[in-house]
Short mmCIF file of C-alpha atoms in Angstrom, two decimals:
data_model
loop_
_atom_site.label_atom_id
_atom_site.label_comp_id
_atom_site.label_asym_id
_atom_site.label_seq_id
_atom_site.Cartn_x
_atom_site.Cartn_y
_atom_site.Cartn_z
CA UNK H 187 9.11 5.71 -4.89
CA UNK H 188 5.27 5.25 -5.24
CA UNK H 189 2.15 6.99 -3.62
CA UNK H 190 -0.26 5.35 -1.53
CA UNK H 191 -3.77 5.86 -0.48
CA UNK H 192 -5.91 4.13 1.84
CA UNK H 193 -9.68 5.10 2.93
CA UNK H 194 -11.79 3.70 4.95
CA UNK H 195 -15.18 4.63 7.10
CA UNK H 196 -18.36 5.80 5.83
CA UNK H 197 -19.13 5.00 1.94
CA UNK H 198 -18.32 6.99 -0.47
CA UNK H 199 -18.20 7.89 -4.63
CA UNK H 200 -14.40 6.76 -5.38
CA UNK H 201 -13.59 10.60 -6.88
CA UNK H 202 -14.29 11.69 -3.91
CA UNK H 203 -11.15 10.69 -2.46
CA UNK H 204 -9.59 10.07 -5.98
CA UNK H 205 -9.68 12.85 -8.30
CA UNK H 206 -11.32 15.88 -6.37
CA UNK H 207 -8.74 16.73 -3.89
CA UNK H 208 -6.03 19.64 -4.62
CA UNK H 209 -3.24 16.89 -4.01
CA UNK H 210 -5.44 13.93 -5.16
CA UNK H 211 -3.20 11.29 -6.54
CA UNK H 212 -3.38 12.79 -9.73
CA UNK H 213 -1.27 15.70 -9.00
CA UNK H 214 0.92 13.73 -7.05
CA UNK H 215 1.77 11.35 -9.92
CA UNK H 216 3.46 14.45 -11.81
CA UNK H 217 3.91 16.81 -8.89
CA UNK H 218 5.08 14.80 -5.85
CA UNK H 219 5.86 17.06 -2.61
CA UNK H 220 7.59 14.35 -0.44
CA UNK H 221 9.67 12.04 -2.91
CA UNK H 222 12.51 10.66 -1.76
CA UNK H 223 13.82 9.12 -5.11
CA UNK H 224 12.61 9.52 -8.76
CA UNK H 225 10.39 12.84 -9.60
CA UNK H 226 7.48 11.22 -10.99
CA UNK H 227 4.90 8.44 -10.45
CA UNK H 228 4.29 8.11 -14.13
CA UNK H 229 4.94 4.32 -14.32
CA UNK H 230 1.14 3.15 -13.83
CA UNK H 231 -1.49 2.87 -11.13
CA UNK H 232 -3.96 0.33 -9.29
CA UNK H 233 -7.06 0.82 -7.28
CA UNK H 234 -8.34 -1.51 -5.08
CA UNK H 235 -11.94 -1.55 -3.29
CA UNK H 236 -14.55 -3.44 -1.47
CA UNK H 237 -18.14 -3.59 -1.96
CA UNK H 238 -19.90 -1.65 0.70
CA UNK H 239 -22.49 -4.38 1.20
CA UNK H 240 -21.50 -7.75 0.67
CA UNK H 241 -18.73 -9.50 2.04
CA UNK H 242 -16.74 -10.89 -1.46
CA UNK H 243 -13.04 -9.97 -2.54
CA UNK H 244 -11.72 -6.83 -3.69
CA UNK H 245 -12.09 -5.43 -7.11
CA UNK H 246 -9.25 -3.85 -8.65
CA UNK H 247 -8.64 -1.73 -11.44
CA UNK H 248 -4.61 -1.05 -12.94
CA UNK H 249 -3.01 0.43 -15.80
CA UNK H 250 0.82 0.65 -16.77
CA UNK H 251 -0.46 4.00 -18.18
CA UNK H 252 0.12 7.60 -16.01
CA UNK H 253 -2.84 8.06 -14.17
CA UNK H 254 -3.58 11.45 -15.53
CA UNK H 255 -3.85 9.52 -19.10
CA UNK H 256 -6.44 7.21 -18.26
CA UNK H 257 -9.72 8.55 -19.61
CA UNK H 258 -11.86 5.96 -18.48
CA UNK H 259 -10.90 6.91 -14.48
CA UNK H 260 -13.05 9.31 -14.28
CA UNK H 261 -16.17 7.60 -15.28
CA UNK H 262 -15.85 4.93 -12.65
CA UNK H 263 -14.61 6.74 -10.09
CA UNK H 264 -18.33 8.43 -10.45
CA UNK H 265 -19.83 5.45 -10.85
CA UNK H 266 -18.43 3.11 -7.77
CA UNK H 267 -19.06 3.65 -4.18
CA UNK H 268 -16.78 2.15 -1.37
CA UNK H 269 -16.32 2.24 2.23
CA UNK H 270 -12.69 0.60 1.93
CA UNK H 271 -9.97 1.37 -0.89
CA UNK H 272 -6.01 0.73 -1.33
CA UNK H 273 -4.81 2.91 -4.38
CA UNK H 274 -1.27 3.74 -5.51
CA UNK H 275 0.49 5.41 -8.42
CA UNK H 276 3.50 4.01 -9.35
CA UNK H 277 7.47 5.11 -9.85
CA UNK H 278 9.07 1.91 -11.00
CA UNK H 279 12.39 1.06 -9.72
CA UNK H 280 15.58 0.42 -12.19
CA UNK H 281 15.20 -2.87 -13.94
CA UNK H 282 11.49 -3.61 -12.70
CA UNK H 283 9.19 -4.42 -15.91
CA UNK H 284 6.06 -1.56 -16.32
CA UNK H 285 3.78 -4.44 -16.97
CA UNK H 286 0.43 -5.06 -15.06
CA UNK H 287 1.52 -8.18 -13.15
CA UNK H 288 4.01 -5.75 -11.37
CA UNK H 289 1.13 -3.37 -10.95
CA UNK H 290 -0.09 -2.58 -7.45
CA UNK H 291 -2.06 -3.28 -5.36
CA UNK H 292 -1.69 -6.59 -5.35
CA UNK H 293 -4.19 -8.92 -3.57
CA UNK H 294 -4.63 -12.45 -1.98
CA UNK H 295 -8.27 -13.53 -1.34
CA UNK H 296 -9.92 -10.71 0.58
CA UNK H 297 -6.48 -8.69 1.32
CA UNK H 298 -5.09 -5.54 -0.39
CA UNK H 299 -1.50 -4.23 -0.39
CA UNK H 300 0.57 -1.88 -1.43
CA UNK H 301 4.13 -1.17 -1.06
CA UNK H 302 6.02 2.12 -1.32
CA UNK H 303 9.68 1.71 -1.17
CA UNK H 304 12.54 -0.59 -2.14
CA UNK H 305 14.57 -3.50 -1.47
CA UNK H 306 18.17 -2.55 -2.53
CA UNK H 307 19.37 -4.44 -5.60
CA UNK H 308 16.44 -6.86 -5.23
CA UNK H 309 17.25 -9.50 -7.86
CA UNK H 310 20.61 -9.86 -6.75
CA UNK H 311 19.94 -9.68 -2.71
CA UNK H 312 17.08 -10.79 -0.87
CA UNK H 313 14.89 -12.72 -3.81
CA UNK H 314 16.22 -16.19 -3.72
CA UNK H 315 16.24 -15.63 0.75
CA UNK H 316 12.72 -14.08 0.52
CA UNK H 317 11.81 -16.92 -1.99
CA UNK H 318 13.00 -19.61 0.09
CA UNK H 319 10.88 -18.78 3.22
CA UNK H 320 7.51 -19.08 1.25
CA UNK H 321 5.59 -22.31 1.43
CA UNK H 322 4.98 -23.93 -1.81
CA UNK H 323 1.29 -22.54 -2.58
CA UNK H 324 2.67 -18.57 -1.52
CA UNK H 325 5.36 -19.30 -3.55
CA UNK H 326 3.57 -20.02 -6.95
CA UNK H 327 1.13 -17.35 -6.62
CA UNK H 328 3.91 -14.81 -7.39
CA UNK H 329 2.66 -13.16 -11.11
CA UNK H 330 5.25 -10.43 -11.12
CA UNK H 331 9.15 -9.77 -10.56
CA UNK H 332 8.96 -6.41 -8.29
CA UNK H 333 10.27 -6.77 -4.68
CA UNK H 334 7.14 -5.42 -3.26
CA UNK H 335 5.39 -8.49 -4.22
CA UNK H 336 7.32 -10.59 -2.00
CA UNK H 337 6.94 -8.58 0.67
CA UNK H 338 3.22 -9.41 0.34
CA UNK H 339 4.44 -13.28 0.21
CA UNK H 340 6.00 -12.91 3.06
CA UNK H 341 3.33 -11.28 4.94
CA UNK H 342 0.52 -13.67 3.36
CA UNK H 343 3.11 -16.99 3.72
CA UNK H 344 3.14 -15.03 8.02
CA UNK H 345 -1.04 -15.60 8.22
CA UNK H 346 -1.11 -19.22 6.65
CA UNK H 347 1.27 -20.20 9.06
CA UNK H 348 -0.71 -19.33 12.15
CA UNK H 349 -4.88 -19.17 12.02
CA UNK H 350 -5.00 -16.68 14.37
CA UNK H 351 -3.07 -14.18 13.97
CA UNK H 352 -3.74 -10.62 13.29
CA UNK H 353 -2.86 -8.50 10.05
CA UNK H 354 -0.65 -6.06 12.74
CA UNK H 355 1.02 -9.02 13.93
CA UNK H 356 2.08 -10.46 10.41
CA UNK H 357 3.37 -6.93 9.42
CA UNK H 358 5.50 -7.14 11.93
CA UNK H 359 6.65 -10.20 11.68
CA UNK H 360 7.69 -9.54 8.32
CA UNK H 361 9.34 -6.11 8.97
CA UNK H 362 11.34 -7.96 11.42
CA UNK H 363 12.27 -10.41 9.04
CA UNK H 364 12.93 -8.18 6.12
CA UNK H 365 15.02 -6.65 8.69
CA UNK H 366 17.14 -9.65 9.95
CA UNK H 367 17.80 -10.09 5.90
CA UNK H 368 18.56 -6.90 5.30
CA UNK H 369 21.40 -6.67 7.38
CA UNK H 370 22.37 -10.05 7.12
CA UNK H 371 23.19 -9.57 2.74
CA UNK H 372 23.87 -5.85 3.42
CA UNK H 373 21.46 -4.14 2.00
CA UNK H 374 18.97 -1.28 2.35
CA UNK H 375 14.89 -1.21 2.34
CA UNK H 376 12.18 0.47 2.73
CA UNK H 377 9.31 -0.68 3.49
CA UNK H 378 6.23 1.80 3.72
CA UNK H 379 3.44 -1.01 3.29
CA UNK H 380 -0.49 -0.46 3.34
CA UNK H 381 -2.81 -3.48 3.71
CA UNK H 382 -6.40 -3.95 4.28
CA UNK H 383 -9.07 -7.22 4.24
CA UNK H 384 -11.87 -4.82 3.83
CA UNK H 385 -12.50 -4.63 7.97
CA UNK H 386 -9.71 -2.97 8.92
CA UNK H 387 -6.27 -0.95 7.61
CA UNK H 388 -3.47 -1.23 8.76
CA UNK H 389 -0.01 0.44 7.56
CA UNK H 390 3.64 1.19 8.36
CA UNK H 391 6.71 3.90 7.89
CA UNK H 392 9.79 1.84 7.92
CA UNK H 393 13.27 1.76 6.69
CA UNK H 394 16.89 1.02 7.45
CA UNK H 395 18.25 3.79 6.33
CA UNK H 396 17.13 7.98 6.30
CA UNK H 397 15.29 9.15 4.79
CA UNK H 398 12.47 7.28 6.05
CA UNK H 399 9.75 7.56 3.20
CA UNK H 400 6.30 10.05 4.54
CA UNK H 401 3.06 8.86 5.69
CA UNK H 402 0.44 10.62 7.30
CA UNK H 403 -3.31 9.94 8.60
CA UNK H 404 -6.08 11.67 9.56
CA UNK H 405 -9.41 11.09 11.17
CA UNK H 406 -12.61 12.14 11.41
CA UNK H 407 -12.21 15.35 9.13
CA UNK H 408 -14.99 17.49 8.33
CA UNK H 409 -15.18 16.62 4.24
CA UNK H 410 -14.28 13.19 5.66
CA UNK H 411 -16.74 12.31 8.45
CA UNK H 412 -16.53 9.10 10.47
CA UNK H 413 -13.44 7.56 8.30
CA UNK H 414 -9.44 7.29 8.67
CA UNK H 415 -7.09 8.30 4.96
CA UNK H 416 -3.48 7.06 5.56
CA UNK H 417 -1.24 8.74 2.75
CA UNK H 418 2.11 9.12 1.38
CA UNK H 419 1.34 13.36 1.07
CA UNK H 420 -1.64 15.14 2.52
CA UNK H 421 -4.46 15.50 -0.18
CA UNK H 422 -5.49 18.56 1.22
CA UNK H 423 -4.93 21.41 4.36
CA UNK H 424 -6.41 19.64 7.28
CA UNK H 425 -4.92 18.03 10.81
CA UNK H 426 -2.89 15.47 9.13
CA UNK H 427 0.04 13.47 11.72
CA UNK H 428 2.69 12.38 10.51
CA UNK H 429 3.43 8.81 11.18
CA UNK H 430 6.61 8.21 13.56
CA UNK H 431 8.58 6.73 12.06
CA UNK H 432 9.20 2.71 11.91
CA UNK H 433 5.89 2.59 13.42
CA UNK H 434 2.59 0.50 12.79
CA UNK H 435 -0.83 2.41 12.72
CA UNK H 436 -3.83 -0.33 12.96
CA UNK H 437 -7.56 0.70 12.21
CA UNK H 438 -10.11 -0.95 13.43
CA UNK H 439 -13.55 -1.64 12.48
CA UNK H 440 -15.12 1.11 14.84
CA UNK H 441 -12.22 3.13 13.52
CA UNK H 442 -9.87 2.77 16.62
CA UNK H 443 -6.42 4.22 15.61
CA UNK H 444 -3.43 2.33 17.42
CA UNK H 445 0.04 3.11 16.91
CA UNK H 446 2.75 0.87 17.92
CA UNK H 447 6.49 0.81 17.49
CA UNK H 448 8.25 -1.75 15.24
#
């Protein structure tokens, strides 16, 4: 099981949110509260931001190295500012390569995503099926072997098929999907995903099976003014909710929070 982290509201210095708080990632990539599976996230991290001015694709920075190893975190997390982020550290499941193309978050033109969970026996189950669903340009833009890339095909292969529909509406369509597979080859997911296009968040608790990985949010805290954190553990004390579970929370621009049931 991975963490995740998404921000977004006011701009902000990336340690802010990164490497100050008492739970910051950090800790929680050698001293996870809320694991499910595995004990540590030791297998590797990715940040992902957007410029707080102009309207380009995310940046990204990854390592397969723990993120309490990386000296050179530090120095940019002082250095960049953002009013959006996606950020994980990584637990790698069984027989998935600690290599960067496998690194998260992964990203499609101006999206971020990131993926804490599993797809039971992956190689052997649901990646030919997930595979064969994806149009031909979704389908060669897979870099890496880990199921929670083609979970982002799925949802990215959901948009291209329809102009106008909505990040929320994708998710779901995939988590219904993923579903349908699921039980159809007998197997067991989850699915805690966490996507962004800079605009908006947008993130879900799901799985077929208990127990359902955490994820929490919080708004308008007092260190955290006018912005929304979604997390996998609370960073810090403060009024954080616990997501129901297999539900959607969608965040909008004016920082709306809307929760809907899957």
């Amino acid at each position: 099981m991975c963490r995740l982290l998404g921000y977004i509201g006011e701009t902000i210095v990336l340690d802010y949110i990164l490497t100050k708080p008492e739970h910051s990632l950090i800790e929680q990539s050698y001293q996870p509260r809320e694991m499910t599976a595995g004990l540590l996230n030791a297998d590797g991290f990715g940040i992902g931001w957007y410029h707080p001015e102009k309207d380009i694709e995310p940046f990204t920075y990854k390592n397969i190295l723990p993120i309490w190893s990386d000296a050179n975190l530090p120095h940019l997390c002082r250095y960049i500012e953002s009013n959006c982020l996606v950020a994980t550290v990584r637990s790698a499941t069984t027989g998935q390569a600690v290599d960067l193309s496998n690194s998260q978050p992964f990203t499609h033109q101006n999206l971020l995503f990131s993926h804490n969970g599993f797809i039971e026996k992956f190689r052997k189950s649901l990646y030919r099926p997930i595979r064969n669903q994806l149009n031909d340009e979704v389908y060669q833009a897979i870099n890496g072997t880990t199921d929670s890339e083609h979970i982002f095909a799925l949802i990215i292969n959901e948009l291209q098929a329809k102009i106008d529909i909505t990040l929320e509406n994708a998710l779901y369509k995939t988590l219904i999907n993923l579903k349908k597979l699921a039980q159809k080859y007998q197997v067991d997911f989850a699915a805690n995903l966490l996507l962004s296009d800079g605009k908006r968040l947008v993130a879900c608790r799901s799985a077929s099976r208990s127990p359902v990985p955490s994820l929490y949010w919080l708004r308008d805290d007092p260190n955290f003014p006018n912005a929304v954190i979604i997390a996998s553990e609370p960073l810090f004390e403060g009024n954080w909710n616990s997501l129901a579970e297999n539900s959607i929370i969608i965040v909008g621009e004016d920082l709306d929070i809307q929760i809907d049931r899957i």
